[in-house]
Short mmCIF file of C-alpha atoms and ligand atoms in Angstrom, two decimals:
data_model
loop_
_atom_site.label_atom_id
_atom_site.label_comp_id
_atom_site.label_asym_id
_atom_site.label_seq_id
_atom_site.Cartn_x
_atom_site.Cartn_y
_atom_site.Cartn_z
CA ALA A 1 53.34 -4.81 -63.57
CA THR A 2 52.51 -5.35 -59.65
CA GLN A 3 55.02 -5.35 -56.97
CA ALA A 4 54.58 -7.20 -53.53
CA ALA A 5 55.51 -5.74 -50.41
CA THR A 6 54.88 -6.82 -46.76
CA ALA A 7 54.59 -5.57 -43.07
CA GLN A 8 54.18 -6.90 -39.68
CA LEU A 9 52.03 -4.52 -37.34
CA HIS A 10 52.51 -4.66 -33.80
CA ALA A 11 49.10 -3.90 -32.28
CA ASP A 12 50.22 -5.04 -28.99
CA GLN A 13 53.39 -2.17 -28.72
CA PRO A 14 51.93 0.69 -28.42
CA GLY A 15 54.50 3.63 -28.90
CA PRO A 16 54.24 7.33 -28.08
CA THR A 17 51.07 9.62 -28.59
CA ILE A 18 51.20 11.34 -32.28
CA PRO A 19 50.58 15.10 -31.26
CA ARG A 20 48.26 16.75 -33.33
CA TYR A 21 50.34 19.50 -33.64
CA ILE A 22 52.44 17.29 -36.05
CA TYR A 23 49.91 18.39 -38.44
CA GLY A 24 50.06 22.32 -38.27
CA GLN A 25 50.31 24.87 -40.69
CA PHE A 26 52.02 27.96 -41.28
CA SER A 27 50.79 31.32 -42.82
CA GLU A 28 53.21 34.31 -43.61
CA HIS A 29 52.96 37.71 -45.00
CA LEU A 30 54.36 36.54 -48.28
CA GLY A 31 53.00 36.65 -51.91
CA SER A 32 49.21 35.97 -51.51
CA GLY A 33 49.65 34.16 -48.47
CA ILE A 34 47.65 36.29 -46.45
CA TYR A 35 45.96 39.07 -48.34
CA ASP A 36 43.52 37.29 -51.04
CA GLY A 37 44.49 33.71 -49.30
CA ILE A 38 42.97 34.59 -46.09
CA TRP A 39 42.28 38.25 -45.44
CA VAL A 40 39.70 39.89 -48.32
CA GLY A 41 38.30 42.80 -45.73
CA GLU A 42 35.09 43.30 -44.73
CA LYS A 43 33.74 45.21 -47.92
CA SER A 44 34.74 42.23 -50.11
CA SER A 45 32.11 40.79 -52.42
CA ILE A 46 34.03 37.48 -51.46
CA PRO A 47 31.90 36.21 -48.52
CA ASN A 48 33.47 36.65 -45.48
CA VAL A 49 33.41 36.86 -41.43
CA ARG A 50 35.18 39.91 -40.40
CA GLY A 51 37.17 40.18 -43.40
CA ILE A 52 38.25 36.31 -43.41
CA ARG A 53 37.37 34.40 -46.00
CA SER A 54 34.70 32.02 -45.40
CA ASP A 55 35.58 29.31 -48.00
CA VAL A 56 39.07 28.99 -46.93
CA VAL A 57 38.06 28.61 -43.22
CA ARG A 58 35.33 26.01 -44.16
CA ALA A 59 38.14 24.12 -46.05
CA LEU A 60 40.53 24.42 -43.20
CA ARG A 61 37.77 23.33 -40.42
CA GLU A 62 37.45 20.05 -42.22
CA LEU A 63 41.49 19.49 -41.77
CA LYS A 64 40.75 19.55 -37.79
CA VAL A 65 43.99 22.01 -38.17
CA PRO A 66 45.74 22.24 -34.88
CA LEU A 67 48.06 25.20 -35.03
CA ILE A 68 48.91 28.02 -37.27
CA ARG A 69 52.49 29.41 -37.02
CA TRP A 70 52.16 33.62 -37.94
CA PRO A 71 53.56 35.88 -39.10
CA GLY A 72 56.57 34.36 -40.35
CA GLY A 73 59.02 33.23 -41.51
CA CYS A 74 61.65 35.89 -42.36
CA PHE A 75 58.55 38.36 -42.13
CA ALA A 76 58.42 37.76 -38.55
CA ASP A 77 62.23 39.26 -37.87
CA ASP A 78 61.40 42.06 -39.56
CA TYR A 79 57.90 42.69 -38.17
CA ASN A 80 56.56 45.43 -35.89
CA TRP A 81 53.43 43.93 -33.80
CA ARG A 82 52.51 47.52 -33.28
CA ASP A 83 51.81 48.03 -36.84
CA GLY A 84 49.07 45.57 -36.92
CA ILE A 85 46.97 46.67 -34.06
CA GLY A 86 44.35 49.39 -33.74
CA PRO A 87 41.85 51.01 -36.14
CA ARG A 88 42.78 49.50 -39.53
CA ASP A 89 42.33 52.84 -41.14
CA LYS A 90 45.07 54.38 -38.99
CA ARG A 91 47.45 51.40 -39.32
CA PRO A 92 51.11 52.49 -41.37
CA GLY A 93 51.77 50.84 -44.78
CA ARG A 94 55.24 49.52 -44.67
CA LYS A 95 57.27 47.72 -47.09
CA ASN A 96 57.89 43.74 -47.05
CA ASN A 97 61.51 43.98 -47.03
CA TRP A 98 61.99 40.10 -47.40
CA TRP A 99 59.41 39.37 -49.97
CA THR A 100 59.51 41.53 -52.93
CA GLY A 101 59.34 44.96 -50.78
CA LYS A 102 55.57 44.49 -51.54
CA HIS A 103 53.38 46.98 -49.83
CA GLU A 104 52.12 45.78 -46.33
CA SER A 105 48.89 47.36 -45.47
CA ASN A 106 49.02 45.78 -41.96
CA GLN A 107 45.11 45.35 -42.32
CA PHE A 108 45.70 41.87 -41.10
CA GLY A 109 47.39 41.91 -37.45
CA THR A 110 47.18 40.25 -34.05
CA HIS A 111 43.44 40.54 -33.59
CA GLU A 112 42.74 39.58 -37.19
CA PHE A 113 45.15 36.43 -36.75
CA MET A 114 44.07 35.42 -33.67
CA ASP A 115 40.31 35.65 -35.14
CA PHE A 116 41.35 33.51 -38.19
CA ALA A 117 42.81 31.02 -36.04
CA GLU A 118 39.67 30.90 -33.95
CA GLN A 119 37.11 30.56 -36.75
CA VAL A 120 39.30 27.63 -38.16
CA GLY A 121 39.67 26.08 -34.48
CA ALA A 122 43.24 26.37 -34.44
CA ASP A 123 46.11 27.50 -31.96
CA ALA A 124 48.25 30.18 -32.39
CA TYR A 125 51.91 29.71 -33.00
CA ILE A 126 53.24 33.34 -32.87
CA GLY A 127 56.50 34.34 -33.90
CA VAL A 128 58.38 36.83 -32.03
CA ASN A 129 61.13 39.20 -33.47
CA LEU A 130 64.30 38.63 -32.11
CA GLY A 131 66.47 39.71 -35.25
CA SER A 132 65.66 43.50 -35.47
CA ALA A 133 64.00 44.36 -32.01
CA PRO A 134 64.84 44.21 -28.44
CA PRO A 135 63.25 41.98 -26.19
CA ARG A 136 61.11 44.41 -24.68
CA ASP A 137 58.97 44.21 -28.04
CA MET A 138 58.30 40.44 -27.18
CA ARG A 139 57.70 41.31 -23.97
CA ASP A 140 55.27 44.00 -24.71
CA TRP A 141 53.35 41.84 -27.33
CA MET A 142 52.83 38.88 -25.01
CA GLU A 143 51.71 41.33 -22.26
CA TYR A 144 49.36 42.90 -25.20
CA MET A 145 47.84 39.37 -25.94
CA THR A 146 47.90 37.37 -22.80
CA SER A 147 47.42 39.53 -19.84
CA ASP A 148 44.27 39.44 -17.70
CA GLY A 149 45.40 41.97 -15.46
CA ASP A 150 44.44 45.67 -15.05
CA ASN A 151 47.77 47.23 -16.98
CA ALA A 152 48.35 49.55 -19.92
CA LEU A 153 48.95 46.53 -22.74
CA ALA A 154 45.99 44.38 -21.65
CA ASN A 155 43.66 47.66 -21.32
CA GLU A 156 45.00 48.70 -24.93
CA ARG A 157 44.17 45.14 -26.16
CA ARG A 158 40.26 45.63 -24.72
CA ARG A 159 40.01 49.27 -26.38
CA ASN A 160 41.03 47.54 -29.47
CA GLY A 161 37.90 45.05 -29.03
CA ARG A 162 39.00 42.09 -27.36
CA ASP A 163 37.89 41.98 -23.68
CA GLN A 164 39.51 38.09 -22.67
CA PRO A 165 43.02 37.50 -23.22
CA PHE A 166 44.18 35.67 -26.43
CA LYS A 167 45.48 32.02 -25.75
CA VAL A 168 49.40 31.86 -27.02
CA PRO A 169 50.36 28.31 -26.26
CA VAL A 170 53.36 28.44 -28.37
CA VAL A 171 56.01 31.11 -29.19
CA GLY A 172 58.82 31.09 -31.77
CA ILE A 173 61.82 32.94 -30.55
CA GLY A 174 63.62 34.18 -34.01
CA ASN A 175 63.34 32.28 -37.06
CA GLU A 176 66.11 31.11 -39.36
CA SER A 177 68.58 33.10 -37.06
CA TRP A 178 71.77 32.20 -39.10
CA GLY A 179 70.05 33.54 -42.07
CA CYS A 180 67.11 35.92 -42.92
CA GLY A 181 66.79 36.47 -38.83
CA GLY A 182 70.31 37.97 -38.21
CA ASN A 183 72.79 35.74 -39.95
CA MET A 184 73.92 34.93 -36.28
CA ARG A 185 76.31 32.14 -35.38
CA PRO A 186 74.77 29.46 -33.20
CA GLU A 187 76.90 30.85 -30.23
CA TYR A 188 75.66 34.15 -30.79
CA TYR A 189 72.02 33.30 -31.13
CA ALA A 190 72.13 31.04 -28.01
CA ASP A 191 73.26 34.20 -26.11
CA GLU A 192 70.50 36.16 -27.78
CA TYR A 193 67.80 33.67 -27.03
CA ARG A 194 68.93 33.42 -23.63
CA ARG A 195 68.64 36.88 -23.00
CA PHE A 196 65.12 36.97 -24.77
CA GLN A 197 63.62 34.18 -22.58
CA THR A 198 64.79 36.24 -19.37
CA PHE A 199 61.98 38.64 -20.19
CA PHE A 200 59.37 36.37 -21.60
CA HIS A 201 56.57 36.09 -19.03
CA ASN A 202 53.44 33.69 -19.26
CA ASN A 203 51.38 36.70 -17.85
CA GLY A 204 48.94 34.04 -16.22
CA GLN A 205 47.92 32.12 -19.03
CA ALA A 206 46.57 28.80 -17.66
CA ALA A 207 49.05 25.88 -17.35
CA PRO A 208 50.79 24.69 -19.45
CA ALA A 209 52.92 27.78 -19.70
CA ALA A 210 53.80 29.12 -23.62
CA ILE A 211 56.45 26.67 -25.16
CA ARG A 212 59.21 28.67 -26.08
CA VAL A 213 60.60 27.55 -29.47
CA ALA A 214 64.13 28.57 -30.46
CA SER A 215 65.20 29.18 -34.27
CA GLY A 216 66.76 26.00 -34.93
CA ALA A 217 69.04 24.41 -37.63
CA ASP A 218 68.59 24.47 -41.43
CA ARG A 219 68.59 20.97 -42.66
CA GLU A 220 71.88 19.28 -42.06
CA ASP A 221 73.41 21.95 -39.93
CA TYR A 222 74.32 19.64 -37.02
CA ASN A 223 76.66 22.21 -35.65
CA TRP A 224 73.66 24.74 -34.78
CA THR A 225 71.72 21.92 -32.99
CA ASP A 226 74.41 21.07 -30.98
CA VAL A 227 75.71 24.66 -30.04
CA VAL A 228 72.09 25.89 -28.91
CA MET A 229 71.31 22.71 -27.37
CA LYS A 230 74.86 22.90 -25.34
CA GLN A 231 74.09 26.76 -24.65
CA ALA A 232 70.62 27.34 -24.02
CA GLY A 233 69.04 23.59 -24.01
CA ALA A 234 68.02 24.01 -20.30
CA LYS A 235 65.99 27.05 -21.12
CA LEU A 236 64.13 26.38 -23.88
CA ASP A 237 61.04 24.00 -24.62
CA ALA A 238 61.48 23.21 -28.46
CA LEU A 239 64.12 23.59 -31.22
CA SER A 240 62.97 24.38 -34.41
CA LEU A 241 64.35 22.28 -37.60
CA HIS A 242 63.64 23.65 -41.53
CA TYR A 243 63.73 21.34 -43.90
CA TYR A 244 62.66 21.94 -47.52
CA THR A 245 62.48 19.30 -50.41
CA LEU A 246 64.18 20.99 -53.27
CA PRO A 247 65.12 19.57 -56.24
CA PRO A 248 68.60 19.10 -57.17
CA ALA A 249 68.96 22.26 -58.93
CA ASP A 250 69.89 25.59 -57.35
CA TRP A 251 66.85 26.70 -54.89
CA LYS A 252 65.98 29.68 -56.99
CA GLU A 253 66.50 27.85 -60.20
CA GLY A 254 63.82 25.49 -58.86
CA GLY A 255 62.37 22.28 -60.25
CA LYS A 256 59.19 22.00 -62.28
CA ALA A 257 55.89 21.96 -59.92
CA THR A 258 54.23 20.49 -63.29
CA ARG A 259 54.98 18.48 -66.52
CA PHE A 260 58.23 16.86 -64.75
CA SER A 261 59.87 13.70 -65.75
CA LYS A 262 60.00 10.47 -63.99
CA GLU A 263 63.35 11.32 -62.67
CA GLU A 264 62.16 14.37 -61.08
CA TRP A 265 59.38 12.48 -59.53
CA VAL A 266 62.01 10.09 -57.81
CA ALA A 267 64.54 12.77 -56.98
CA ILE A 268 61.73 14.52 -55.44
CA LEU A 269 60.60 11.43 -53.19
CA ALA A 270 64.15 10.62 -52.26
CA GLY A 271 64.66 14.35 -51.36
CA ALA A 272 61.44 14.08 -49.16
CA LEU A 273 62.55 10.83 -47.62
CA ARG A 274 65.71 12.35 -46.57
CA ILE A 275 63.77 14.01 -43.66
CA ASP A 276 63.96 10.85 -41.49
CA ASP A 277 67.52 10.45 -41.46
CA ILE A 278 68.20 14.05 -40.63
CA ILE A 279 65.64 14.09 -37.92
CA ARG A 280 67.43 11.22 -36.80
CA ARG A 281 70.48 12.93 -36.33
CA HIS A 282 69.31 16.02 -34.88
CA ALA A 283 67.39 13.98 -32.34
CA ALA A 284 70.76 12.17 -31.43
CA ILE A 285 72.65 15.24 -30.63
CA MET A 286 69.72 16.32 -28.75
CA ASP A 287 69.68 13.05 -26.62
CA LYS A 288 73.09 14.12 -25.37
CA TYR A 289 71.91 17.09 -23.77
CA ASP A 290 68.40 16.18 -22.91
CA PRO A 291 68.14 12.55 -22.56
CA LYS A 292 64.62 12.84 -20.89
CA LYS A 293 63.60 14.24 -23.97
CA ARG A 294 61.99 17.08 -22.35
CA VAL A 295 62.57 19.30 -25.31
CA GLY A 296 60.68 19.24 -28.50
CA LEU A 297 62.07 19.19 -32.11
CA TYR A 298 59.55 21.32 -33.90
CA VAL A 299 59.77 21.06 -37.80
CA ASP A 300 58.35 24.18 -38.42
CA GLU A 301 58.72 24.59 -41.95
CA TRP A 302 58.73 21.45 -44.30
CA GLY A 303 57.44 21.19 -47.88
CA THR A 304 58.13 21.19 -51.45
CA TRP A 305 59.76 24.16 -52.89
CA TYR A 306 59.78 24.46 -56.95
CA ARG A 307 60.03 27.29 -59.45
CA SER A 308 56.95 29.57 -59.67
CA ASP A 309 53.83 29.10 -61.55
CA SER A 310 55.57 31.70 -63.88
CA GLY A 311 58.12 29.25 -64.68
CA LYS A 312 60.61 31.51 -63.29
CA PHE A 313 61.59 32.03 -59.69
CA ASP A 314 59.70 34.73 -58.17
CA TRP A 315 59.65 35.74 -54.60
CA ASP A 316 55.78 35.29 -54.60
CA LEU A 317 56.73 31.33 -54.13
CA ARG A 318 53.61 30.63 -55.64
CA GLN A 319 53.57 26.96 -57.05
CA GLN A 320 51.55 24.50 -58.68
CA ASN A 321 50.38 21.30 -56.22
CA THR A 322 50.22 17.82 -57.87
CA LEU A 323 49.84 14.63 -56.83
CA ARG A 324 53.45 14.33 -56.42
CA ASP A 325 52.75 17.02 -53.62
CA GLY A 326 50.23 14.67 -52.10
CA VAL A 327 52.51 11.82 -51.99
CA VAL A 328 55.12 13.97 -50.37
CA ALA A 329 53.19 14.91 -47.75
CA ALA A 330 51.88 11.42 -46.89
CA ALA A 331 55.68 10.28 -46.95
CA HIS A 332 56.35 13.28 -44.31
CA PHE A 333 53.54 11.89 -41.97
CA ASN A 334 54.90 8.70 -41.85
CA ILE A 335 57.97 9.67 -40.95
CA PHE A 336 56.80 12.13 -38.55
CA HIS A 337 54.93 9.35 -36.79
CA ARG A 338 57.95 7.31 -36.23
CA HIS A 339 59.79 10.08 -34.39
CA THR A 340 57.14 11.17 -31.84
CA ASP A 341 59.25 10.67 -28.74
CA ARG A 342 61.07 13.76 -30.02
CA VAL A 343 59.20 15.48 -33.09
CA LYS A 344 56.21 17.02 -31.13
CA GLN A 345 55.15 19.60 -33.93
CA THR A 346 55.58 20.62 -37.55
CA SER A 347 54.05 22.97 -39.82
CA ILE A 348 53.98 22.92 -43.45
CA ALA A 349 54.83 25.62 -45.55
CA GLN A 350 52.38 27.40 -46.38
CA THR A 351 48.51 27.39 -45.53
CA MET A 352 47.71 29.60 -48.66
CA ASN A 353 48.96 30.43 -52.36
CA VAL A 354 52.97 29.88 -51.08
CA LEU A 355 54.96 26.90 -51.53
CA GLN A 356 53.39 23.64 -50.79
CA ALA A 357 49.80 24.93 -50.58
CA MET A 358 46.66 23.38 -49.12
CA ILE A 359 44.45 25.70 -50.82
CA LEU A 360 45.04 28.10 -54.01
CA THR A 361 43.11 31.21 -54.79
CA ASP A 362 42.12 33.44 -57.28
CA GLY A 363 40.33 36.22 -56.76
CA PRO A 364 36.95 34.73 -55.37
CA LYS A 365 37.86 31.08 -56.74
CA MET A 366 39.22 28.70 -54.63
CA VAL A 367 40.82 25.23 -55.15
CA LEU A 368 41.92 22.56 -52.95
CA THR A 369 45.12 20.79 -53.62
CA PRO A 370 46.15 17.18 -53.60
CA THR A 371 48.21 18.03 -50.27
CA TYR A 372 44.86 19.56 -48.95
CA TYR A 373 43.47 15.79 -49.62
CA ALA A 374 46.43 14.15 -48.04
CA PHE A 375 46.10 16.18 -44.95
CA LYS A 376 42.38 15.41 -44.65
CA MET A 377 42.96 11.56 -45.34
CA TYR A 378 45.44 11.82 -42.06
CA VAL A 379 42.94 13.48 -39.62
CA PRO A 380 42.67 10.31 -37.77
CA PHE A 381 46.33 10.11 -36.80
CA GLN A 382 45.84 13.25 -34.78
CA ASP A 383 46.38 12.57 -31.02
CA ALA A 384 46.41 8.72 -32.25
CA THR A 385 48.80 6.14 -30.44
CA ALA A 386 51.66 5.39 -32.59
CA LEU A 387 51.95 1.64 -33.36
CA PRO A 388 55.14 -0.24 -34.82
CA LEU A 389 54.98 -1.40 -38.47
CA ASP A 390 57.54 -3.34 -39.88
CA VAL A 391 57.54 -2.38 -43.30
CA SER A 392 59.64 -4.64 -46.28
CA SER A 393 59.15 -2.73 -49.66
CA PRO A 394 60.63 -3.77 -53.04
CA SER A 395 62.47 -0.35 -54.83
CA TYR A 396 61.73 1.79 -57.44
CA ARG A 397 65.03 2.37 -59.47
CA LEU A 398 65.49 4.98 -61.68
CA GLY A 399 69.10 5.70 -62.92
CA ALA A 400 71.50 6.36 -59.99
CA THR A 401 68.28 6.95 -57.69
CA ALA A 402 66.18 4.08 -56.08
CA ILE A 403 63.43 4.69 -53.52
CA PRO A 404 61.41 2.39 -51.68
CA SER A 405 58.04 1.77 -53.25
CA ILE A 406 56.29 1.85 -49.69
CA ASN A 407 56.27 4.35 -46.93
CA ALA A 408 53.87 3.48 -44.45
CA SER A 409 53.08 4.01 -40.52
CA ALA A 410 50.22 3.01 -37.98
CA ALA A 411 48.36 3.97 -35.20
CA LYS A 412 45.35 3.42 -32.96
CA GLY A 413 42.82 6.54 -33.31
CA LYS A 414 41.25 7.98 -30.71
CA ASP A 415 38.16 6.43 -31.79
CA GLY A 416 39.76 3.04 -31.00
CA LYS A 417 40.24 1.90 -34.72
CA ILE A 418 43.43 0.81 -36.13
CA TYR A 419 44.84 3.20 -38.81
CA ILE A 420 47.43 2.55 -41.68
CA GLY A 421 48.56 5.32 -44.05
CA ILE A 422 50.72 4.38 -47.09
CA ALA A 423 52.26 6.07 -49.74
CA ASN A 424 53.03 4.05 -52.63
CA MET A 425 55.85 6.09 -54.31
CA ASN A 426 56.06 3.79 -57.20
CA PRO A 427 54.81 5.99 -60.47
CA ASP A 428 54.82 2.84 -62.70
CA ASP A 429 53.52 0.01 -60.52
CA ASN A 430 50.92 -1.25 -58.20
CA VAL A 431 51.88 -2.89 -55.41
CA GLN A 432 50.04 -5.65 -53.40
CA PHE A 433 50.78 -4.95 -49.63
CA SER A 434 50.23 -7.68 -47.43
CA VAL A 435 50.15 -6.67 -43.57
CA ASN A 436 50.28 -9.34 -40.93
CA LEU A 437 47.72 -8.26 -38.26
CA GLY A 438 49.40 -10.27 -35.61
CA THR A 439 47.30 -9.98 -32.26
CA LEU A 440 44.80 -7.70 -33.87
CA ALA A 441 41.50 -9.49 -34.76
CA ALA A 442 39.83 -7.12 -37.16
CA THR A 443 36.64 -7.62 -39.01
CA LYS A 444 36.09 -4.65 -40.82
CA VAL A 445 38.27 -2.22 -43.25
CA SER A 446 37.54 0.51 -45.07
CA GLY A 447 39.46 3.45 -46.45
CA GLN A 448 40.37 6.38 -48.69
CA VAL A 449 42.76 6.57 -51.92
CA LEU A 450 44.16 9.65 -53.27
CA THR A 451 45.62 9.00 -57.01
CA ALA A 452 45.29 10.07 -60.52
CA GLN A 453 45.97 8.89 -64.29
CA GLN A 454 48.95 11.54 -64.36
CA MET A 455 52.01 11.87 -61.94
CA ASP A 456 51.44 15.68 -62.24
CA GLN A 457 47.88 15.98 -62.25
CA PHE A 458 46.57 19.24 -60.43
CA ASN A 459 43.29 20.32 -59.58
CA GLU A 460 41.93 23.44 -61.47
CA PHE A 461 39.83 26.26 -60.65
CA GLY A 462 36.29 26.01 -61.49
CA LYS A 463 36.66 22.11 -62.48
CA SER A 464 35.65 19.26 -60.64
CA PRO A 465 38.77 18.15 -58.80
CA ALA A 466 41.25 15.67 -60.84
CA VAL A 467 42.96 14.71 -57.61
CA ALA A 468 40.53 13.94 -54.63
CA ALA A 469 40.26 11.41 -51.88
CA GLN A 470 38.31 8.73 -53.11
CA PRO A 471 36.40 5.60 -51.46
CA TYR A 472 39.07 2.67 -51.57
CA ARG A 473 38.15 -0.76 -52.61
CA GLY A 474 41.28 -2.59 -52.83
CA ALA A 475 41.25 -4.01 -49.34
CA THR A 476 40.69 -7.63 -48.21
CA LEU A 477 41.13 -9.28 -44.67
CA ALA A 478 41.39 -12.62 -44.06
CA ASN A 479 42.92 -15.20 -41.69
CA GLY A 480 44.32 -11.95 -39.67
CA ALA A 481 45.95 -10.72 -42.67
CA LEU A 482 45.25 -7.62 -44.55
CA THR A 483 45.91 -7.49 -48.02
CA LEU A 484 46.13 -3.80 -50.05
CA ASP A 485 46.14 -3.63 -53.67
CA LEU A 486 48.17 0.07 -54.02
CA PRO A 487 47.89 1.58 -57.12
CA ALA A 488 50.77 3.41 -58.51
CA LYS A 489 51.52 6.73 -57.00
CA SER A 490 48.88 6.59 -54.43
CA VAL A 491 48.36 7.61 -51.06
CA VAL A 492 45.75 5.17 -48.94
CA VAL A 493 44.33 5.35 -45.53
CA VAL A 494 42.61 2.31 -44.40
CA GLY A 495 40.76 2.14 -40.80
CA LEU A 496 40.45 -1.34 -39.10
CA GLU A 497 37.84 -2.32 -36.78
O1 AHR B 501 58.49 30.03 -46.33
C1 AHR B 501 59.03 30.42 -46.34
C2 AHR B 501 60.54 30.95 -46.11
O2 AHR B 501 61.45 29.88 -46.16
C3 AHR B 501 60.26 31.80 -44.91
O3 AHR B 501 60.11 32.78 -44.72
C4 AHR B 501 61.65 31.37 -44.19
O4 AHR B 501 61.54 30.97 -42.76
C5 AHR B 501 62.19 30.17 -45.13
O5 AHR B 501 63.43 30.40 -45.50
#
């Protein structure tokens, strides 16, 4: 069957810019997120530049990754930055306490991360330790990375091979401080944050000063946002929010990443869509204390969280990534685009081999996931101007759960083209989507589509990808209206000129 959906585009009512940081990444010392995924070492037979995988860098450059958050996550509040600098053969091995107690060789530290970010062309978002270190560690690390002066820390950095200061435009001060970052109450965290930011120095980094991101709420913990904004809102530049799309089961139980039922398709999509309302409610609290919207909401961890490849829960958090994940990613993008008056940054968890990854590796092999392709298709939305798109969509219902079939957003790209991104979340039906273009006189349309035969189709090592962006031929333009024939379970991005 085919469903019908409509939309009205308001090209004459430009909204806020969609900051490119909305398309940020997160890479943590967890499972094979860093080692094997990014770092193979200079002596590896896997092609690398200064120890960093060339295949991965090449693929990430295609995504125009604007920002990478590192070193955690939970890892950040247990990390001593000093372990990761200086000659690599002298660095101490440590136990990675949050993630299986696995050996942490510290071969990948500050200089290696910065090299990786620079190779990819991304800005650095550094997470500093508030949970288990004094403010002096943060102070010293910042000075080590960013000072241009003649002082011991900057000189140590120079001796370690980096003359020019690193650029650190974004700094997270604590991570999940309500949990792995210290099990703090919001009142206590707000005080700790105030104390830490007192010792946060910009070290003459070129303006604008680094953005200080306070550790934010988990999901629907609105009290956290309220208390931190009330007590520390004037002293922070951004507040984070973490929202994972978890199946209804207990998070350690996990839902299936592949071979799931249609009920599980709908449950995951419905779960992903909830972020819209959750952002709205956190933003409304922030409005109370910051009506001018100076403080950004940074959704610096989001994505699907399933049971691991092994079928059981394991702390490496490595999961398969199917067409469903590509659709989940597109729905998030569309939602984020609608909240860019407040949401200025997001990071999907995580870049490599962990949770909803862009790329999976196995030794020298690498595979791009459907999520990777969704990111790639949405590149034109980076730094574009959001345009209102009023969508009227039929629903897809299964049992007690209903989701709208269509989730979409529009923007004017930096290249002057108008882009519309759509997730058809209906797993069964094509949707004929008629968009009234209003004042826009377009004469040409082209686009890309991500879809597959099976809803749990994924890409396998050594095979040509079963789920990859393909040229889209389902668009027609006539009399100021755009009609899109959207395949069931698909992502489509079209550009109009
Ligand atoms: O992304 C995996 C983990 O999830 C992060 O380390 C932590 O911040 C969150 O709980």
